[in-house]
Tab-separated table of C-alpha atoms in Angstrom:
chain	number	residue	atom	x	y	z
A	966	LYS	CA	100.151	114.535	103.935
A	967	ASN	CA	99.904	110.804	104.986
A	968	GLN	CA	101.484	108.552	102.057
A	969	VAL	CA	98.544	105.670	103.001
A	970	GLU	CA	94.958	107.625	102.525
A	971	GLN	CA	91.747	105.257	103.371
A	972	SER	CA	88.259	105.909	102.446
A	973	PRO	CA	85.699	106.197	103.698
A	974	GLN	CA	86.635	106.976	107.257
A	975	SER	CA	84.031	105.240	108.802
A	976	LEU	CA	80.357	103.314	107.540
A	977	ILE	CA	77.915	101.300	108.567
A	978	ILE	CA	76.266	97.922	107.165
A	979	LEU	CA	73.336	95.639	107.818
A	980	GLU	CA	74.843	91.908	108.946
A	981	GLY	CA	74.896	90.081	105.995
A	982	LYS	CA	76.076	92.755	103.237
A	983	ASN	CA	78.998	93.040	101.948
A	984	CYS	CA	81.463	95.985	101.693
A	985	THR	CA	84.604	97.214	100.282
A	986	LEU	CA	86.973	99.534	101.626
A	987	GLN	CA	89.564	101.389	99.596
A	988	CYS	CA	93.264	102.137	100.321
A	989	ASN	CA	95.575	104.253	97.881
A	990	TYR	CA	99.151	104.699	98.506
A	991	THR	CA	101.947	107.166	97.456
A	992	VAL	CA	104.403	105.099	99.165
A	993	SER	CA	107.726	104.245	97.201
A	994	PRO	CA	109.587	102.019	96.344
A	995	PHE	CA	106.885	99.679	97.084
A	996	SER	CA	107.207	96.069	98.556
A	997	ASN	CA	104.368	94.654	100.686
A	998	LEU	CA	100.324	95.793	101.228
A	999	ARG	CA	98.689	95.103	104.538
A	1000	TRP	CA	95.840	94.648	106.340
A	1001	TYR	CA	95.101	95.064	109.578
A	1002	LYS	CA	91.956	94.265	111.458
A	1003	GLN	CA	91.842	96.377	115.041
A	1004	ASP	CA	89.146	95.426	117.664
A	1005	THR	CA	88.076	98.374	119.946
A	1006	GLY	CA	91.005	98.167	123.185
A	1007	ARG	CA	93.247	95.598	121.092
A	1008	GLY	CA	96.217	95.729	119.065
A	1009	PRO	CA	96.001	95.576	115.442
A	1010	VAL	CA	95.821	92.041	113.967
A	1011	SER	CA	97.053	90.752	110.226
A	1012	LEU	CA	94.751	89.626	107.725
A	1013	THR	CA	96.427	89.812	104.654
A	1014	ILE	CA	99.961	90.425	103.172
A	1015	MET	CA	100.214	90.830	99.352
A	1016	THR	CA	103.575	91.748	97.560
A	1017	PHE	CA	104.089	93.360	94.125
A	1018	SER	CA	103.053	90.552	91.830
A	1019	GLU	CA	99.648	89.377	93.773
A	1020	ASN	CA	96.416	91.143	92.435
A	1021	THR	CA	93.817	89.339	95.517
A	1022	LYS	CA	94.395	87.156	98.917
A	1023	SER	CA	91.838	86.018	100.620
A	1024	ASN	CA	91.752	85.361	104.332
A	1025	GLY	CA	88.164	83.732	104.505
A	1026	ARG	CA	85.385	86.441	104.260
A	1027	TYR	CA	87.480	89.253	103.440
A	1028	THR	CA	89.242	89.407	100.292
A	1029	ALA	CA	92.336	91.858	99.526
A	1030	THR	CA	92.667	93.125	96.358
A	1031	LEU	CA	96.159	94.894	95.137
A	1032	ASP	CA	96.742	97.690	91.812
A	1033	ALA	CA	100.324	98.532	91.933
A	1034	ASP	CA	100.372	100.110	88.367
A	1035	THR	CA	97.474	102.669	90.188
A	1036	LYS	CA	98.772	102.418	93.459
A	1037	GLN	CA	95.284	101.277	95.395
A	1038	SER	CA	94.132	98.518	97.033
A	1039	SER	CA	90.415	96.743	98.865
A	1040	LEU	CA	89.576	95.003	100.798
A	1041	HIS	CA	86.273	93.322	100.588
A	1042	ILE	CA	84.219	91.635	103.497
A	1043	THR	CA	81.644	89.072	102.224
A	1044	ALA	CA	78.534	88.366	104.220
A	1045	SER	CA	79.186	90.451	107.279
A	1046	GLN	CA	78.885	89.511	110.887
A	1047	LEU	CA	78.695	91.592	114.014
A	1048	SER	CA	82.582	90.218	114.883
A	1049	ASP	CA	83.301	92.653	111.580
A	1050	SER	CA	82.416	95.755	113.651
A	1051	ALA	CA	86.176	97.025	114.141
A	1052	SER	CA	88.539	99.544	112.427
A	1053	TYR	CA	90.850	98.268	108.909
A	1054	ILE	CA	93.892	99.570	109.021
A	1055	CYS	CA	96.139	99.796	105.551
A	1056	VAL	CA	99.477	99.285	105.878
A	1057	VAL	CA	102.534	99.919	103.130
A	1058	VAL	CA	106.432	98.786	103.515
A	1059	LYS	CA	108.784	100.530	101.508
A	1060	ALA	CA	111.194	98.240	100.223
A	1061	ALA	CA	114.270	99.933	101.630
A	1062	GLY	CA	114.157	100.197	105.101
A	1063	ASN	CA	111.700	99.178	108.252
A	1064	LYS	CA	109.388	101.366	107.538
A	1065	LEU	CA	105.922	101.254	107.743
A	1066	THR	CA	103.330	103.654	106.445
A	1067	PHE	CA	100.026	103.212	108.409
A	1068	GLY	CA	96.632	104.583	106.784
A	1069	GLY	CA	94.335	106.034	109.428
A	1070	GLY	CA	91.687	103.456	108.836
A	1071	THR	CA	88.366	102.834	108.332
A	1072	ARG	CA	86.094	101.960	111.092
A	1073	VAL	CA	83.359	99.394	109.952
A	1074	LEU	CA	80.229	99.104	112.370
A	1075	VAL	CA	77.814	96.030	111.336
A	1076	LYS	CA	74.562	96.574	112.868
A	1077	PRO	CA	71.840	93.832	113.183
B	646	ASN	CA	102.208	81.057	123.613
B	647	ALA	CA	101.547	84.733	125.014
B	648	GLY	CA	102.760	86.427	121.883
B	649	VAL	CA	103.350	90.403	122.416
B	650	THR	CA	102.673	91.381	126.263
B	651	GLN	CA	102.650	95.267	127.219
B	652	THR	CA	102.184	96.917	130.740
B	653	PRO	CA	100.424	98.671	131.773
B	654	LYS	CA	96.713	98.701	130.340
B	655	PHE	CA	95.957	101.948	131.418
B	656	GLN	CA	97.977	104.742	132.679
B	657	VAL	CA	97.342	108.572	134.101
B	658	LEU	CA	100.136	110.722	134.706
B	659	LYS	CA	100.803	114.075	135.676
B	660	THR	CA	102.736	116.244	134.117
B	661	GLY	CA	106.546	116.013	134.862
B	662	GLN	CA	106.146	112.689	135.992
B	663	SER	CA	108.362	110.093	134.338
B	664	MET	CA	107.415	106.258	133.749
B	665	THR	CA	108.305	103.298	131.459
B	666	LEU	CA	106.426	101.184	129.522
B	667	GLN	CA	107.160	97.695	129.574
B	668	CYS	CA	106.711	95.138	126.917
B	669	ALA	CA	107.268	91.721	126.345
B	670	GLN	CA	107.381	89.145	123.282
B	671	ASP	CA	108.255	85.302	123.948
B	672	MET	CA	108.488	84.489	120.140
B	673	ASN	CA	112.487	85.121	120.066
B	674	HIS	CA	111.379	88.108	117.632
B	675	GLU	CA	114.625	90.270	116.177
B	676	TYR	CA	112.709	93.245	115.413
B	677	MET	CA	110.618	95.034	117.926
B	678	SER	CA	108.777	98.521	118.066
B	679	TRP	CA	106.501	101.142	119.330
B	680	TYR	CA	104.250	103.085	117.874
B	681	ARG	CA	101.875	105.753	119.153
B	682	GLN	CA	98.234	105.908	117.777
B	683	ASP	CA	96.421	108.784	117.374
B	684	PRO	CA	92.430	109.850	117.067
B	685	GLY	CA	92.134	109.987	112.850
B	686	MET	CA	95.680	109.093	112.392
B	687	GLY	CA	97.999	106.295	111.658
B	688	LEU	CA	100.600	104.897	113.971
B	689	ARG	CA	103.407	107.053	113.979
B	690	LEU	CA	106.173	104.710	114.931
B	691	ILE	CA	108.399	105.850	117.731
B	692	HIS	CA	111.606	103.600	118.202
B	693	TYR	CA	112.366	100.462	117.151
B	694	SER	CA	115.556	98.411	117.642
B	695	VAL	CA	116.812	95.190	114.836
B	696	GLY	CA	118.760	93.162	118.086
B	697	ALA	CA	119.699	92.799	121.527
B	698	GLY	CA	122.032	95.709	122.251
B	699	ILE	CA	120.478	97.594	118.359
B	700	THR	CA	117.824	100.847	118.978
B	701	ASP	CA	117.218	104.090	116.799
B	702	GLN	CA	114.966	106.173	115.907
B	703	GLY	CA	111.567	106.145	114.402
B	704	GLU	CA	109.935	109.412	112.952
B	705	VAL	CA	108.272	110.640	116.369
B	706	PRO	CA	111.261	110.116	118.860
B	707	ASN	CA	111.004	113.253	121.457
B	708	GLY	CA	110.462	112.644	124.641
B	709	TYR	CA	110.686	108.928	124.600
B	710	ASN	CA	113.626	106.438	125.214
B	711	VAL	CA	114.223	102.978	124.854
B	712	SER	CA	116.464	100.139	125.493
B	713	ARG	CA	117.081	96.542	124.169
B	714	SER	CA	119.413	94.693	126.736
B	715	THR	CA	117.685	91.103	126.008
B	716	THR	CA	115.461	89.625	122.793
B	717	GLU	CA	112.334	89.342	124.875
B	718	ASP	CA	112.197	92.942	126.183
B	719	PHE	CA	111.921	96.569	124.478
B	720	PRO	CA	110.691	99.077	127.160
B	721	LEU	CA	109.721	102.564	126.397
B	722	ARG	CA	110.692	105.278	128.737
B	723	LEU	CA	108.566	108.383	128.490
B	724	LEU	CA	111.525	110.886	130.627
B	725	SER	CA	109.074	113.917	131.628
B	726	ALA	CA	105.135	112.983	130.632
B	727	ALA	CA	103.601	115.664	128.809
B	728	PRO	CA	100.070	116.266	127.944
B	729	SER	CA	100.811	115.613	123.972
B	730	GLN	CA	101.947	112.642	124.807
B	731	THR	CA	98.398	111.088	125.722
B	732	SER	CA	98.446	108.224	123.657
B	733	VAL	CA	97.864	104.994	123.115
B	734	TYR	CA	101.156	102.979	122.840
B	735	PHE	CA	101.557	99.771	120.748
B	736	CYS	CA	104.492	97.557	121.059
B	737	ALA	CA	104.921	95.318	118.015
B	738	SER	CA	107.200	92.300	116.933
B	739	SER	CA	108.567	90.519	114.032
B	740	TYR	CA	110.599	87.411	113.465
B	741	SER	CA	113.376	88.932	110.802
B	742	THR	CA	115.150	91.980	111.014
B	743	ARG	CA	113.522	92.864	107.796
B	744	PRO	CA	109.642	92.870	108.080
B	745	MET	CA	108.718	93.978	104.920
B	746	ASN	CA	108.395	90.380	104.406
B	747	THR	CA	107.776	89.239	108.043
B	748	GLU	CA	104.272	89.549	109.717
B	749	ALA	CA	104.283	92.234	112.472
B	750	PHE	CA	102.604	91.081	115.547
B	751	PHE	CA	101.049	93.536	118.462
B	752	GLY	CA	100.461	94.566	121.545
B	753	GLN	CA	97.120	94.965	123.159
B	754	GLY	CA	98.061	98.754	123.964
B	755	THR	CA	98.501	100.875	126.713
B	756	ARG	CA	96.248	103.560	126.501
B	757	LEU	CA	98.096	107.092	128.681
B	758	THR	CA	96.628	109.771	129.733
B	759	VAL	CA	98.786	112.950	130.498
B	760	VAL	CA	96.968	115.370	132.852
């Protein structure tokens, strides 16, 4: 079973609307959690990185939250744009070793 | 500054053929790694390197070899291609040998089809 689960698998939203993506993880011990954006046919690009002590981090219209107690994270996209159409990947990094564990991603499609 | 460059972008192989996927970075990063991405699954680590001359296996290393003769280059070799190796391959690099605290930069990927 994957140690990083994302939901939903895909979603469609109208341009200008907000949406929230979820990430639940069981990876332990925890070092940090990252959200990546992956455009079709491209490699993932980092949006945010959060450590244990950080609850919220923003990058423009992207806001990530982290609850290390419940092992949950979310990525909120505000006022979506067509360019937000992409897959969003949650990655959890163990405190020991160099292992990154990737979620399966949420595919977001923004329609005009 | 090119970042992480992968070649080729697309490749079709016949079963049993061998080939090398190239990866180069110009950021003087110590840590480099190879992942494969399959539909509906998260990226899975194939091999990684913490510096020139040092490589190690990830979670799905079978059928692949790597070497790290320079800091810049980290090629991935498929020894005898199999249809199960049809996937999209990503090379990534990080400044530190402890990437848990640094950002990973990814190449644009190589889409490989084995027929």
